[in-house]
CSV table of C-alpha atoms in Angstrom, one decimal:
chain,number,residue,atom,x,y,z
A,294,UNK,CA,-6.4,46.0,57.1
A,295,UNK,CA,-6.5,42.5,58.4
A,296,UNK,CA,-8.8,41.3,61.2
A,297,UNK,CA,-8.9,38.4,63.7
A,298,UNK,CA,-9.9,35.7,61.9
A,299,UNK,CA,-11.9,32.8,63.6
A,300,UNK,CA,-12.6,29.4,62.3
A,301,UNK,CA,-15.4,27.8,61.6
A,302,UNK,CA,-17.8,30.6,62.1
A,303,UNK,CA,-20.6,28.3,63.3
A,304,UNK,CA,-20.2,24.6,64.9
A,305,UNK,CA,-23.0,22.0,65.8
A,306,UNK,CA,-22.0,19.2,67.7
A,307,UNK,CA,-23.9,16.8,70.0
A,308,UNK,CA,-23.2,16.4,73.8
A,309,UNK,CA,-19.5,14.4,74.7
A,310,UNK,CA,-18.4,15.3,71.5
A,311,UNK,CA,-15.1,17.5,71.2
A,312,UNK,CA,-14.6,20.5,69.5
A,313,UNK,CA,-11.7,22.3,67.9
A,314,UNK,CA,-11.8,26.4,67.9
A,315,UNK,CA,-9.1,28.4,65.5
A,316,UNK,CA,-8.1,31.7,66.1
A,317,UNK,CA,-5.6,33.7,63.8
A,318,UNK,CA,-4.6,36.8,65.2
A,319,UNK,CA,-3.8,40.3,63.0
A,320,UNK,CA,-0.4,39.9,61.8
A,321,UNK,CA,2.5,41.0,64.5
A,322,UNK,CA,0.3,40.5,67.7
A,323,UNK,CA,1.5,38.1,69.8
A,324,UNK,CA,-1.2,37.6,72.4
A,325,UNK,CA,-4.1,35.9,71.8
A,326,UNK,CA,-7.5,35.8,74.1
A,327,UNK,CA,-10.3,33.5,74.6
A,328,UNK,CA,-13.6,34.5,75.7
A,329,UNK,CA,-16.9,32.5,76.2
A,330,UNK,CA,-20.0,34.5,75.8
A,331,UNK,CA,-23.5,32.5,77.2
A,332,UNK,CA,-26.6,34.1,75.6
A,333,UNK,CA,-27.5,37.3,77.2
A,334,UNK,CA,-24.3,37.5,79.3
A,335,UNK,CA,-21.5,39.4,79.6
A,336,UNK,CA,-17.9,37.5,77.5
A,337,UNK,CA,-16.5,35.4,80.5
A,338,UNK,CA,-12.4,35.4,80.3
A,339,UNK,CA,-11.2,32.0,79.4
A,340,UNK,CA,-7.3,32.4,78.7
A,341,UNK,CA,-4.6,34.3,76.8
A,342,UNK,CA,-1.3,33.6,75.6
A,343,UNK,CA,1.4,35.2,75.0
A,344,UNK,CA,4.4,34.6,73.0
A,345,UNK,CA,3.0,31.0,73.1
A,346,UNK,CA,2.5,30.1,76.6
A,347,UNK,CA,0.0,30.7,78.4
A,348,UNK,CA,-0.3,34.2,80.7
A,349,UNK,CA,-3.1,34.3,81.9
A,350,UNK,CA,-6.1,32.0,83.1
A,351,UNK,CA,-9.7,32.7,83.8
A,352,UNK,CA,-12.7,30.1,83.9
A,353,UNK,CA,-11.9,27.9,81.4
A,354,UNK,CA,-12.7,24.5,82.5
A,355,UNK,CA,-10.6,21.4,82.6
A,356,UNK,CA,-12.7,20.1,79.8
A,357,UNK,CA,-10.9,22.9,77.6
A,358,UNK,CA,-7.3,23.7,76.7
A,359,UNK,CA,-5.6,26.0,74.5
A,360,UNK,CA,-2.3,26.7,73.2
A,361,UNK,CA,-0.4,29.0,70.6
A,362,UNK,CA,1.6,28.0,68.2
A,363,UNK,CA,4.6,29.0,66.7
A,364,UNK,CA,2.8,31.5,63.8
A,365,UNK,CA,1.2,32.9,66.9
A,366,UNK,CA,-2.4,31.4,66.0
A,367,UNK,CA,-4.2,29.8,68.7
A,368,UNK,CA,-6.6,26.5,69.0
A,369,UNK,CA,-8.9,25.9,71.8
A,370,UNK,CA,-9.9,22.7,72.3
A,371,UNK,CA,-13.1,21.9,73.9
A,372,UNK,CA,-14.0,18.0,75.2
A,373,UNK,CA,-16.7,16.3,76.7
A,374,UNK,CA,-19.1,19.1,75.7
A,375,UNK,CA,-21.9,19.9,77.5
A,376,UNK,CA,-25.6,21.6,76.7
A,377,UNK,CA,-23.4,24.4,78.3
A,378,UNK,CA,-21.1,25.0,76.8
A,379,UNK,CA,-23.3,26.6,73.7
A,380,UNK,CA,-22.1,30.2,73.7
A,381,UNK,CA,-20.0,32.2,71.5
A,382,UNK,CA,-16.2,32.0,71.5
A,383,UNK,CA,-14.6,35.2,70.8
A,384,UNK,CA,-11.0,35.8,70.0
A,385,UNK,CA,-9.3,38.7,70.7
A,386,UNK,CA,-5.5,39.7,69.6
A,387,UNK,CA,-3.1,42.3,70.6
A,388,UNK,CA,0.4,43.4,70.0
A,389,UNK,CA,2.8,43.3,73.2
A,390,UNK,CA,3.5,46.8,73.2
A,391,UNK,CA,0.2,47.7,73.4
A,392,UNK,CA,-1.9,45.0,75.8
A,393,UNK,CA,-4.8,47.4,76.5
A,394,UNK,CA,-6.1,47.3,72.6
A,395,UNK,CA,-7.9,44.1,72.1
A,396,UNK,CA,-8.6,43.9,68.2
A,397,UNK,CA,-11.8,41.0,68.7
A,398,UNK,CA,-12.9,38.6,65.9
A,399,UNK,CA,-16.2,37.7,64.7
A,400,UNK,CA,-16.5,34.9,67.1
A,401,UNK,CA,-17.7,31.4,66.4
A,402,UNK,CA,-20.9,29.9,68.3
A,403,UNK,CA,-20.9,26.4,69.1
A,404,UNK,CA,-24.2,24.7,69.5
A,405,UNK,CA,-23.8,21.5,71.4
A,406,UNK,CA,-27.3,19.5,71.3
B,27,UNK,CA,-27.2,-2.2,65.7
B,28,UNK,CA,-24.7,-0.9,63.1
B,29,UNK,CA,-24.5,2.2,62.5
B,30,UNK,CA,-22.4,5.5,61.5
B,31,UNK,CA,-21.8,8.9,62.8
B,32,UNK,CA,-20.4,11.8,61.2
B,33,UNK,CA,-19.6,15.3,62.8
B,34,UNK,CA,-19.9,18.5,62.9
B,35,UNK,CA,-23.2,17.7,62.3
B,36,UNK,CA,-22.6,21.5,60.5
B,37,UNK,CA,-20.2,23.9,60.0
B,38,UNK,CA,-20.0,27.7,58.9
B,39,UNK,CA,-16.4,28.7,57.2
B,40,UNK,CA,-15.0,31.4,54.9
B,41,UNK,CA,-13.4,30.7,51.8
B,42,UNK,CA,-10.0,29.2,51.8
B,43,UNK,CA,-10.4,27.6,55.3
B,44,UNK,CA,-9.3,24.3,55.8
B,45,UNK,CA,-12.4,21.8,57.4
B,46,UNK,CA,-12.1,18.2,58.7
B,47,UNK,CA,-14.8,16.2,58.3
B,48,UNK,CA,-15.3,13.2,60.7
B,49,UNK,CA,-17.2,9.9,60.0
B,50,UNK,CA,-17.2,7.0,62.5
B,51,UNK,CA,-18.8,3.7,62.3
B,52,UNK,CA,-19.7,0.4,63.8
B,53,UNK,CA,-20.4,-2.3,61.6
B,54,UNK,CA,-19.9,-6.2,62.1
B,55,UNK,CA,-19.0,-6.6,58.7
B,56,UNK,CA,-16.8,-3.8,57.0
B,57,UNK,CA,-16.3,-4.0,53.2
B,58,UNK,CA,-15.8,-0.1,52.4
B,59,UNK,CA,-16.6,3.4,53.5
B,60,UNK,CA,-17.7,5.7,51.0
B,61,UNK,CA,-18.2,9.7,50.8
B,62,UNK,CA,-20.5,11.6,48.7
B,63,UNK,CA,-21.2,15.2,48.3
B,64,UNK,CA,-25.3,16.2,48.0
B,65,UNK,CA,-26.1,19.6,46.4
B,66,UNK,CA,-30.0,19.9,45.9
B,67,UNK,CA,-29.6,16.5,43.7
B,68,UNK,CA,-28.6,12.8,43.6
B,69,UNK,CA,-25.4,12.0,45.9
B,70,UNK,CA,-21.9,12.9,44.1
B,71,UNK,CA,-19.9,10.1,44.5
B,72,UNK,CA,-16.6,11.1,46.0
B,73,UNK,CA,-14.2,8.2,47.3
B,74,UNK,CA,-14.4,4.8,48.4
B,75,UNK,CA,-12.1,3.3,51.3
B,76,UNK,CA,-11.2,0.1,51.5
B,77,UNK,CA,-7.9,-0.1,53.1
B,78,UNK,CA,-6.6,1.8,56.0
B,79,UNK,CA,-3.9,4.7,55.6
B,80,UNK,CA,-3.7,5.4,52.2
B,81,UNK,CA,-4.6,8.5,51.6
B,82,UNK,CA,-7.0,9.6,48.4
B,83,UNK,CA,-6.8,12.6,46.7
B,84,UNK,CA,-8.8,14.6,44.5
B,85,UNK,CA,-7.9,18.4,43.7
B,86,UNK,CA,-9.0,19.7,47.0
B,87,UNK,CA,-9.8,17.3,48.7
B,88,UNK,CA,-8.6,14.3,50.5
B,89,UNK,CA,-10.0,11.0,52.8
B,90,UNK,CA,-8.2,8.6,54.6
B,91,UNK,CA,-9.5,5.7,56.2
B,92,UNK,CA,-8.4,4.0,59.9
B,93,UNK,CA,-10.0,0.4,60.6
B,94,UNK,CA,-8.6,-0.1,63.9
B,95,UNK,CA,-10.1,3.3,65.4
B,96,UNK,CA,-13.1,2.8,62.9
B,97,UNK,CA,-12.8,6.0,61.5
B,98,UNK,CA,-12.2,8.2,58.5
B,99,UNK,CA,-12.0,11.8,57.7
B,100,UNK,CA,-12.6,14.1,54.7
B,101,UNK,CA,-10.4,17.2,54.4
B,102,UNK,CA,-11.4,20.2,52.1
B,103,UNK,CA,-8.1,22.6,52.2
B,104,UNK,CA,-9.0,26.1,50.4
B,105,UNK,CA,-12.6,26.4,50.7
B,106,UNK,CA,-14.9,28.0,47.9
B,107,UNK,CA,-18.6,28.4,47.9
B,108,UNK,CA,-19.1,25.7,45.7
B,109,UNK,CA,-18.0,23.2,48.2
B,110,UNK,CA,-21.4,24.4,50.1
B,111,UNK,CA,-23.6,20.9,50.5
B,112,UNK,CA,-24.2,18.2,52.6
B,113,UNK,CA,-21.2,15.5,52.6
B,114,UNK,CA,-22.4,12.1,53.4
B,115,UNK,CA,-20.3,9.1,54.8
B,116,UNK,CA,-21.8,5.2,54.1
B,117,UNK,CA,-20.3,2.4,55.1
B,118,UNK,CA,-21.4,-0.9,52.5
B,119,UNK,CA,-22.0,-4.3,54.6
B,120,UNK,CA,-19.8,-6.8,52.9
B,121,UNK,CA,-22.0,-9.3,51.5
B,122,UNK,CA,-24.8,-7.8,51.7
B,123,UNK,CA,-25.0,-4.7,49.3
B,124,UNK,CA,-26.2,-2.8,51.9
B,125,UNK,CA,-25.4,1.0,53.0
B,126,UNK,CA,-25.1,2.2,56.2
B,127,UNK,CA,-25.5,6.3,55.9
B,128,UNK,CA,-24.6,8.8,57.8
B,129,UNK,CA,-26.8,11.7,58.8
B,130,UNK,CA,-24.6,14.2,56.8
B,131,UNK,CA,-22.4,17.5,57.7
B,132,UNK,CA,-23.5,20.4,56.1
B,133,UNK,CA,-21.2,22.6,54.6
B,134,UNK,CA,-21.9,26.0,54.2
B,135,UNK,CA,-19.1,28.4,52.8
B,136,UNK,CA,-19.5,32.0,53.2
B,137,UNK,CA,-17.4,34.2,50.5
């Protein structure tokens, strides 16, 4: 069956540099979820989306934004990085009549230097 | 101090991603910009830019050059392994024969 699919799986970039992050979500969901996971913490709630706008917001700085598009995948974008913001970026999709099931992807972690 | 920047500095994908890379530069005297593949041997040559928006293609994979934002990217659409390696960007110094490199994005594509 098929997954959450994340891209790329690993990203180096250097500080004030941007960053794009895909997500495609299993086919037929319609919300899509953005966490940011710091090492040894706990995924911090970024945002979600559903049926393309957004639904929800969590701590996602103003240095990041997000949207879905119209085949339902989702790009965060991610400016002005900082040594911070090195963490892994999960995405998670689930189908609207089931929000409770988060199917997550493999993540992608973003080293900023 | 001339000089050129590329980015990602690397980047992990699956086969049959898409990636963008980025090469941006500042040199007095522009004559081309220039991108080579390097596998664990001499440079591949790839393309050479002279003129801004017109787009180059080969199989795969595409550049396109912008003078006025001093910048050009490489696209790779449908990944395979073999695209793993380090893609250099140089910029050549009119008159001068001289290379301005990159440090390189490396490229690794996971099956």
């Amino acid at each position: 069956a098929a997954g959450v699919i994340q891209s790329p799986r690993h990203l180096i970039k250097e500080k004030r540099e941007t960053a794009t992050l895909k997500c495609y979500p299993i086919p037929r969901h319609d919300t899509v979820y953005w966490y940011q996971q710091g090492p040894g913490q706990d995924p911090q709630f970024l945002i979600s989306f559903y049926e393309k706008m957004q639904s929800d917001k969590g701590s996602i700085p103003d240095r990041f934004s997000a949207q879905q598009f119209s085949d339902y995948h989702s790009e965060l974008n991610m400016s002005s990085l900082e040594l911070g913001d090195s963490a892994l970026y999960f995405c998670a999709s689930s189908p609207w009549t089931d929000g409770d099931t988060q199917y997550f992807g493999p993540g992608t972690r973003l080293t900023v230097l | 101090e001339d000089k050129v920047v590329q980015s990602p500095l690397s980047l992990v994908v699956h086969e049959g991603d898409t990636v963008t890379l980025n090469c941006s530069y500042e040199v007095t005297n522009f004559r081309s910009l220039l991108w080579y593949k390097q596998e664990k041997k001499a440079p591949t040559f790839l393309f050479m830019l002279t003129s801004s928006g017109i787009e180059k293609k080969s199989g795969r994979l595409s550049s396109i050059l912008d003078k006025k934002e001093l910048f050009s990217i490489l696209n790779i659409t449908a990944t395979q392994t073999g695209d793993s390696a380090v893609y250099l960007c140089a910029v050549e110094v009119t008159g001068t024969y001289k290379y301005i490199f990159g440090t390189g994005t490396r490229l690794k594509v996971l099956a």
